[in-house]
């Protein structure tokens, strides 16, 4: 956009605080390289366009805004003479093409001194070489430092997740090892008992009956009902009494195993009817005990290995291994995998409530990076709950709000004080104790949601109810048009 050209008055330019220390010769060169333009109410330049000019306001009113999702959010509004915007970093020698980091418009006829970016860079290097070196070091050093700390933040998160995953995997793995060891012992006892019965030729018919009973008992164990503690206790007493009445040794030890396997007195009566000799009945009961224990142990091993498989699947879902970085994703799968990965850190004292709207559509996104957002927000919520005593509720909700997908994380922690709420997305700002946070978790989350997904990240907080709301578009532009790195934060008029 361009305004109406007007004469450049060196005396007027010298009244602007940026140029008040320049010599008459330097002011003359400024006027020769630049120009004064009058802009009617409307846009001056637009965020994302090539940064071709440096603007210094002589008189009028300017409004600076930043694109957030699909909306232009006003950053600042001022009538102060001398404020500047535009190609403010044209002199930085990083070799990258400069683009406007925000949009500028005027609300009344406004005059600017307009200097081409190339001329601005040339004058800065010629007139202020030391300042240019210092500013380049500041800009580029801060960028490098932020990247290094960002990498550190990711490593810390990875270490925390690895510890949690190791803990979660250890429980089912240890259970499977214990069950396997017990299973080997039970199988050995069963072989010995069957061998003892088979050694007597008079018991061949009983052996056939016993093998049939084993098969039927195994089927019954797989269909065992779930009993309440009171029901299980009553049935154990009934079975123990029956076993005692029939002269079975150690009936009080056998009864709980039979109850867990779904056997009852009627089933034992069928066994007694099929095996008429007392000696064989004792051996049959013991053999069937091993059968029930074997089936229960195999079920335990199956449950443990299934749990391990689910954890591995969750880890793959979380890390998005072997998947395209940009894809159409189910946000609920991403949330579930993150919650499972963080379950060790969340702990048993934090109640997790999933309030999912299963009708929400799949969205085009960068799933691995969204998982990083969920990780940061869940970690902050758990930390807040822990700071308030360690017990509380984390609610994860999804919904469609005004053609955007809402993912909300609500915790019952102490809340975010109003005086720092506007700063929590700033780089390096943290309320955690020294050494516990880098202050980049929310900054990284903001950049992923706003800059990369064209969404929005908001916070609403009162004591006992803090809500971080992620709003994502249901459709997104071609990922090939997305920048590889997040753009710089908005520059305010100075």
XYZ file of C-alpha atoms in Angstrom:
494
model
C 0.000 0.000 0.000
C 1.234 3.519 -0.615
C 0.038 6.953 0.338
C 0.145 10.307 -1.382
C 3.738 11.644 -1.667
C 4.523 14.907 0.109
C 7.660 17.050 0.451
C 10.263 15.859 2.934
C 11.292 18.593 5.366
C 14.610 17.854 7.068
C 13.721 20.130 9.981
C 10.487 18.225 10.590
C 12.270 14.882 10.330
C 14.796 16.029 12.930
C 11.955 16.532 15.431
C 11.344 12.780 15.508
C 13.163 11.160 18.446
C 14.846 8.559 16.212
C 16.598 11.241 14.159
C 17.089 14.101 16.630
C 20.836 13.430 17.042
C 21.607 13.244 13.318
C 23.636 15.878 11.547
C 22.238 18.164 8.851
C 24.110 16.122 6.235
C 22.597 12.857 7.549
C 19.099 14.362 7.624
C 19.569 15.493 4.045
C 20.573 11.995 2.993
C 17.511 10.594 4.786
C 15.190 12.910 2.908
C 16.970 12.046 -0.310
C 16.604 8.292 0.186
C 13.172 8.335 1.808
C 9.906 10.160 1.340
C 6.947 11.501 3.274
C 3.575 9.911 2.482
C 0.057 10.720 3.625
C -2.189 7.694 4.218
C -5.956 7.871 4.368
C -7.734 5.674 6.975
C -7.070 2.065 6.106
C -4.192 -0.406 5.818
C -0.545 0.610 5.518
C 1.046 -2.840 5.301
C -0.092 -6.424 5.917
C 1.433 -9.186 8.010
C 3.363 -11.709 5.934
C 4.102 -9.407 2.988
C 7.764 -8.701 2.098
C 9.114 -6.029 4.471
C 10.140 -3.388 1.934
C 9.900 -0.194 4.011
C 10.596 1.274 7.449
C 7.792 3.602 8.654
C 8.092 6.427 11.191
C 4.859 8.271 12.045
C 4.998 12.062 11.884
C 1.398 12.690 12.904
C -1.857 10.745 13.083
C -3.012 7.505 14.749
C -1.807 3.963 14.047
C -3.188 0.567 15.019
C -1.003 -2.540 14.963
C -2.600 -5.999 14.804
C -1.550 -9.634 14.581
C -3.271 -12.489 12.807
C -4.440 -15.119 15.327
C -6.317 -17.988 13.727
C -8.789 -16.321 11.397
C -8.966 -13.047 13.329
C -6.919 -9.847 13.450
C -6.102 -9.142 17.087
C -5.191 -5.555 17.955
C -1.778 -5.354 19.629
C -1.456 -1.601 20.169
C -2.962 1.757 19.216
C -1.124 5.062 19.572
C -0.886 8.683 18.407
C 2.628 9.235 19.746
C 4.805 11.060 17.240
C 7.857 9.126 16.130
C 6.624 5.564 16.686
C 8.032 3.213 14.077
C 7.140 -0.115 12.477
C 7.705 -2.181 9.375
C 11.163 -3.399 8.328
C 12.614 -2.805 11.789
C 15.202 -5.582 11.352
C 16.344 -4.863 7.827
C 19.918 -4.327 9.056
C 20.227 -7.756 10.710
C 22.658 -9.803 8.662
C 21.059 -13.246 9.029
C 20.494 -13.558 5.279
C 16.804 -14.377 5.648
C 14.178 -12.509 3.632
C 12.344 -10.111 5.901
C 8.559 -10.059 6.146
C 6.207 -7.843 8.075
C 5.590 -9.477 11.444
C 2.237 -7.706 11.884
C -0.267 -5.487 10.136
C -0.493 -1.676 10.412
C -3.453 0.562 9.656
C -4.381 4.160 10.355
C -7.687 5.435 11.704
C -7.309 9.016 10.470
C -5.210 10.763 7.800
C -1.665 10.007 8.945
C 1.741 11.098 7.665
C 4.773 8.809 7.719
C 8.397 9.207 6.876
C 8.963 6.131 4.694
C 12.462 4.732 4.168
C 13.184 1.757 1.862
C 14.508 -1.239 3.782
C 17.779 -1.313 1.783
C 18.489 2.355 2.559
C 17.604 1.873 6.232
C 20.041 -1.077 6.476
C 22.779 0.860 4.672
C 22.457 3.932 6.917
C 22.454 1.802 10.069
C 25.663 -0.008 9.059
C 27.352 3.239 8.033
C 26.302 5.507 10.897
C 25.960 3.070 13.821
C 28.283 0.076 13.186
C 28.802 -0.698 16.862
C 25.083 -0.543 17.595
C 24.382 -2.813 14.604
C 26.834 -5.425 15.900
C 25.287 -5.277 19.353
C 21.744 -5.543 17.996
C 22.662 -8.370 15.635
C 24.215 -10.206 18.566
C 21.092 -9.569 20.613
C 18.656 -10.763 17.941
C 20.641 -13.744 16.648
C 21.988 -14.690 20.091
C 18.524 -14.641 21.603
C 17.212 -16.749 18.724
C 20.000 -19.321 19.167
C 19.531 -19.305 22.935
C 15.806 -19.816 22.568
C 16.339 -22.726 20.182
C 18.792 -24.330 22.600
C 16.436 -23.898 25.551
C 13.571 -25.179 23.406
C 15.592 -28.298 22.686
C 16.290 -28.606 26.407
C 12.558 -28.328 27.098
C 11.890 -31.163 24.674
C 14.611 -33.299 26.240
C 13.189 -32.705 29.706
C 9.734 -33.696 28.468
C 11.205 -36.776 26.768
C 13.024 -37.768 29.950
C 9.848 -37.402 31.985
C 7.860 -39.431 29.453
C 10.561 -42.113 29.294
C 10.543 -42.457 33.069
C 6.751 -42.673 33.115
C 6.656 -45.181 30.264
C 9.344 -47.327 31.914
C 7.335 -47.335 35.134
C 4.130 -48.246 33.321
C 5.833 -51.022 31.341
C 7.556 -52.434 34.408
C 4.308 -53.280 36.214
C 2.752 -55.573 33.571
C 6.172 -56.988 32.634
C 6.884 -57.933 36.265
C 3.393 -59.420 36.567
C 3.959 -61.526 33.446
C 7.306 -62.781 34.812
C 5.750 -63.727 38.155
C 2.812 -65.443 36.475
C 5.125 -67.385 34.137
C 7.167 -68.646 37.076
C 4.027 -69.752 38.933
C 2.612 -71.315 35.776
C 5.706 -73.463 35.357
C 5.315 -74.701 38.956
C 1.604 -75.500 38.530
C 2.219 -77.327 35.250
C 4.883 -79.487 36.916
C 2.522 -80.394 39.769
C -0.238 -81.252 37.295
C 2.068 -83.557 35.319
C 3.102 -85.339 38.523
C -0.501 -85.778 39.646
C -1.631 -87.154 36.252
C 1.407 -89.459 36.182
C 0.505 -90.837 39.618
C -3.067 -91.570 38.526
C -1.989 -93.106 35.213
C 0.536 -95.417 36.926
C -2.303 -97.509 38.361
C -3.928 -99.594 35.567
C -7.173 -99.737 37.570
C -7.555 -95.985 37.241
C -7.468 -95.752 33.430
C -11.192 -94.982 33.218
C -10.846 -92.396 35.986
C -8.002 -90.758 34.060
C -10.173 -90.364 30.981
C -12.921 -88.869 33.132
C -10.461 -86.520 34.782
C -9.113 -85.260 31.446
C -12.673 -84.548 30.322
C -13.360 -82.702 33.594
C -10.216 -80.650 33.056
C -11.426 -79.475 29.657
C -14.858 -78.580 30.961
C -13.371 -76.823 34.011
C -11.034 -74.747 31.803
C -14.047 -73.585 29.759
C -15.866 -72.661 32.967
C -12.894 -70.604 34.225
C -12.904 -68.515 31.044
C -16.550 -67.594 31.745
C -16.168 -66.984 35.504
C -18.534 -64.231 36.750
C -17.256 -61.225 38.658
C -18.367 -61.501 42.297
C -18.560 -58.868 44.969
C -16.274 -59.388 48.011
C -19.268 -60.495 50.087
C -20.483 -62.953 47.437
C -16.981 -64.382 47.026
C -16.601 -64.840 50.796
C -19.949 -66.657 51.095
C -19.106 -68.984 48.200
C -15.660 -69.749 49.657
C -17.314 -70.823 52.918
C -19.751 -73.086 51.034
C -16.979 -74.729 49.009
C -14.722 -75.146 52.046
C -17.555 -76.872 53.921
C -18.234 -79.210 50.987
C -14.554 -80.109 50.664
C -14.293 -80.805 54.408
C -17.431 -82.941 54.307
C -15.914 -85.048 51.515
C -12.612 -85.542 53.285
C -10.546 -83.318 50.986
C -7.352 -82.109 52.650
C -6.558 -78.361 52.768
C -10.037 -77.480 51.561
C -9.761 -73.959 52.973
C -6.799 -73.297 50.638
C -8.475 -74.802 47.602
C -11.836 -73.006 47.993
C -10.654 -69.451 47.071
C -9.042 -70.768 43.863
C -12.255 -72.554 42.837
C -14.323 -69.444 43.552
C -11.988 -67.278 41.464
C -12.350 -69.827 38.674
C -16.147 -69.692 38.794
C -16.699 -73.155 40.319
C -19.507 -73.785 42.805
C -20.935 -76.622 44.912
C -23.047 -77.945 42.002
C -19.903 -78.338 39.919
C -18.132 -80.198 42.726
C -21.123 -82.527 43.020
C -20.739 -83.388 39.340
C -17.062 -84.147 39.941
C -17.880 -86.366 42.926
C -20.495 -88.235 40.871
C -18.013 -88.835 38.054
C -15.263 -90.038 40.413
C -16.685 -92.532 42.891
C -13.522 -93.512 44.750
C -12.367 -91.317 47.625
C -8.701 -91.717 46.715
C -9.356 -90.632 43.144
C -11.588 -87.740 44.319
C -8.687 -86.268 46.331
C -6.378 -86.510 43.307
C -9.072 -85.155 40.973
C -9.710 -82.117 43.197
C -5.978 -81.380 43.428
C -5.527 -81.804 39.675
C -8.475 -79.524 38.931
C -7.023 -76.980 41.356
C -3.870 -76.888 39.245
C -6.043 -76.608 36.122
C -7.895 -73.576 37.504
C -4.665 -71.954 38.687
C -3.072 -72.558 35.274
C -5.993 -70.938 33.453
C -5.978 -67.956 35.826
C -2.224 -67.476 35.396
C -2.518 -67.633 31.602
C -5.241 -64.998 31.787
C -2.949 -62.846 33.918
C -0.129 -63.233 31.380
C -2.519 -62.353 28.560
C -3.704 -59.236 30.411
C -0.117 -58.172 31.152
C 1.141 -58.629 27.604
C -1.957 -56.885 26.229
C -1.214 -53.969 28.554
C 2.363 -53.851 27.270
C 1.105 -53.919 23.691
C -1.276 -51.034 24.399
C 1.547 -49.016 25.963
C 3.757 -49.598 22.932
C 0.892 -48.601 20.619
C 0.345 -45.460 22.719
C 4.046 -44.613 22.487
C 3.935 -44.989 18.698
C 0.766 -42.878 18.548
C 2.349 -40.242 20.749
C 5.618 -40.043 18.821
C 3.909 -40.529 15.430
C 6.622 -42.963 14.337
C 6.356 -44.094 10.708
C 3.649 -41.498 10.023
C 3.559 -38.402 7.863
C 4.166 -35.214 9.870
C 1.029 -33.632 8.374
C -2.099 -35.756 8.253
C -5.786 -35.896 9.019
C -5.911 -36.989 12.646
C -8.400 -38.035 15.312
C -7.766 -35.658 18.197
C -9.164 -38.173 20.698
C -6.530 -40.747 19.748
C -3.857 -38.103 20.305
C -5.297 -37.108 23.680
C -5.653 -40.715 24.856
C -2.087 -41.594 23.892
C -0.741 -38.522 25.704
C -2.767 -39.216 28.835
C -1.554 -42.820 28.846
C 2.057 -41.732 28.365
C 1.712 -39.270 31.249
C -0.296 -41.556 33.530
C 2.726 -42.214 35.739
C 3.320 -38.497 36.216
C -0.363 -37.722 36.729
C -0.535 -40.229 39.570
C -3.515 -41.753 41.375
C -4.413 -38.622 43.354
C -5.394 -36.674 40.236
C -8.739 -37.805 38.841
C -8.845 -37.607 35.042
C -12.262 -36.977 33.456
C -12.672 -37.338 29.681
C -15.581 -35.275 28.379
C -15.240 -36.088 24.691
C -17.667 -35.148 21.952
C -17.152 -38.192 19.750
C -18.989 -36.530 16.869
C -16.216 -33.991 16.242
C -14.530 -34.577 12.876
C -10.953 -35.540 12.208
C -8.807 -32.502 11.449
C -5.742 -31.839 9.274
C -2.855 -31.221 11.650
C 0.677 -32.008 12.755
C -0.186 -34.734 15.322
C 3.262 -35.093 16.902
C 3.368 -31.360 17.612
C -0.184 -31.321 18.978
C 0.868 -34.121 21.333
C 3.594 -31.780 22.556
C 0.926 -29.147 23.250
C -1.207 -31.656 25.183
C 1.893 -32.720 27.145
C 2.728 -29.144 28.157
C -0.838 -28.284 29.169
C -1.394 -31.520 31.105
C 1.976 -31.132 32.843
C 1.076 -27.580 33.896
C -2.348 -28.685 35.145
C -0.871 -31.528 37.219
C 1.781 -29.180 38.645
C -0.941 -26.713 39.611
C -2.966 -29.436 41.336
C 0.137 -30.692 43.161
C 0.902 -27.172 44.385
C -2.575 -27.085 45.952
C -2.152 -30.285 47.950
C -1.824 -32.978 45.314
C -5.477 -33.985 44.989
C -7.788 -32.638 42.325
C -9.456 -33.227 38.979
C -8.176 -32.780 35.444
C -10.960 -32.588 32.875
C -10.215 -32.914 29.167
C -13.096 -31.783 26.964
C -13.610 -31.662 23.202
C -16.354 -29.887 21.256
C -17.001 -27.912 18.102
C -17.345 -24.167 18.770
C -18.067 -21.738 15.926
C -16.617 -23.975 13.205
C -13.481 -24.688 15.236
C -12.462 -27.689 17.307
C -12.160 -26.900 21.018
C -9.834 -28.939 23.223
C -10.048 -27.713 26.821
C -7.891 -28.711 29.786
C -9.547 -27.784 33.087
C -7.892 -28.237 36.471
C -8.879 -27.544 40.068
C -5.574 -25.930 41.014
C -5.094 -22.502 42.621
C -5.474 -20.650 39.331
C -3.350 -18.152 37.387
C -3.196 -14.711 39.074
C -4.673 -11.926 36.956
C -1.481 -9.847 37.134
C 0.583 -12.497 35.295
C -2.078 -13.941 33.018
C -1.023 -11.776 30.081
C 2.603 -12.970 30.394
C 2.252 -16.738 30.694
C 2.761 -17.291 26.947
C 5.936 -15.167 26.912
C 9.227 -17.011 26.315
C 11.128 -17.905 29.512
C 8.322 -16.766 31.820
C 7.593 -19.390 34.488
C 6.038 -19.541 37.922
C 7.729 -22.848 38.787
C 10.666 -22.951 41.214
C 14.167 -22.511 39.818
C 15.267 -25.650 37.977
C 11.760 -27.069 37.514
C 10.731 -25.162 34.407
C 12.319 -23.376 31.463
C 9.401 -21.054 30.775
C 9.098 -22.295 27.194
C 6.322 -24.896 27.491
C 3.456 -22.464 26.927
C 5.455 -20.382 24.440
C 6.120 -23.504 22.348
C 2.458 -24.507 22.679
C 1.335 -21.051 21.557
C 3.601 -21.160 18.526
C 2.427 -24.646 17.528
C -1.269 -23.814 17.894
C -1.298 -20.233 16.581
C 1.555 -20.059 14.093
C 1.589 -23.578 12.705
C -2.100 -24.553 12.925
C -3.666 -21.082 12.576
C -5.605 -21.708 15.749
C -5.862 -19.960 19.098
C -4.737 -20.686 22.659
C -6.556 -18.995 25.527
C -6.640 -19.180 29.303
C -9.482 -18.491 31.718
C -8.755 -18.815 35.408
C -10.276 -18.401 38.828
C -9.130 -20.262 41.946
C -10.248 -23.873 41.607
C -11.097 -23.601 37.906
C -8.345 -22.934 35.353
C -9.089 -23.623 31.702
C -6.596 -23.696 28.852
C -8.538 -23.721 25.607
C -7.023 -24.818 22.299
C -9.090 -23.813 19.271
C -8.126 -25.483 15.991
C -9.603 -24.918 12.524
C -11.530 -27.828 11.056
C -9.761 -27.206 7.756
C -6.235 -25.978 7.151
C -4.128 -24.625 4.294
C -1.776 -26.784 2.270
C 1.035 -27.819 4.624
C 3.563 -27.099 1.872
C 2.850 -23.416 2.392
C 3.628 -23.601 6.106
C 6.932 -22.180 7.392
C 9.502 -24.618 8.744
C 9.887 -22.539 11.876
C 7.484 -20.406 13.847
C 7.553 -16.678 13.017
C 8.929 -14.125 15.434
C 6.656 -12.548 18.038
C 4.826 -9.399 17.014
C 6.822 -6.148 17.023
C 5.065 -3.293 18.773
C 5.366 0.283 17.522
C 8.131 1.989 19.459
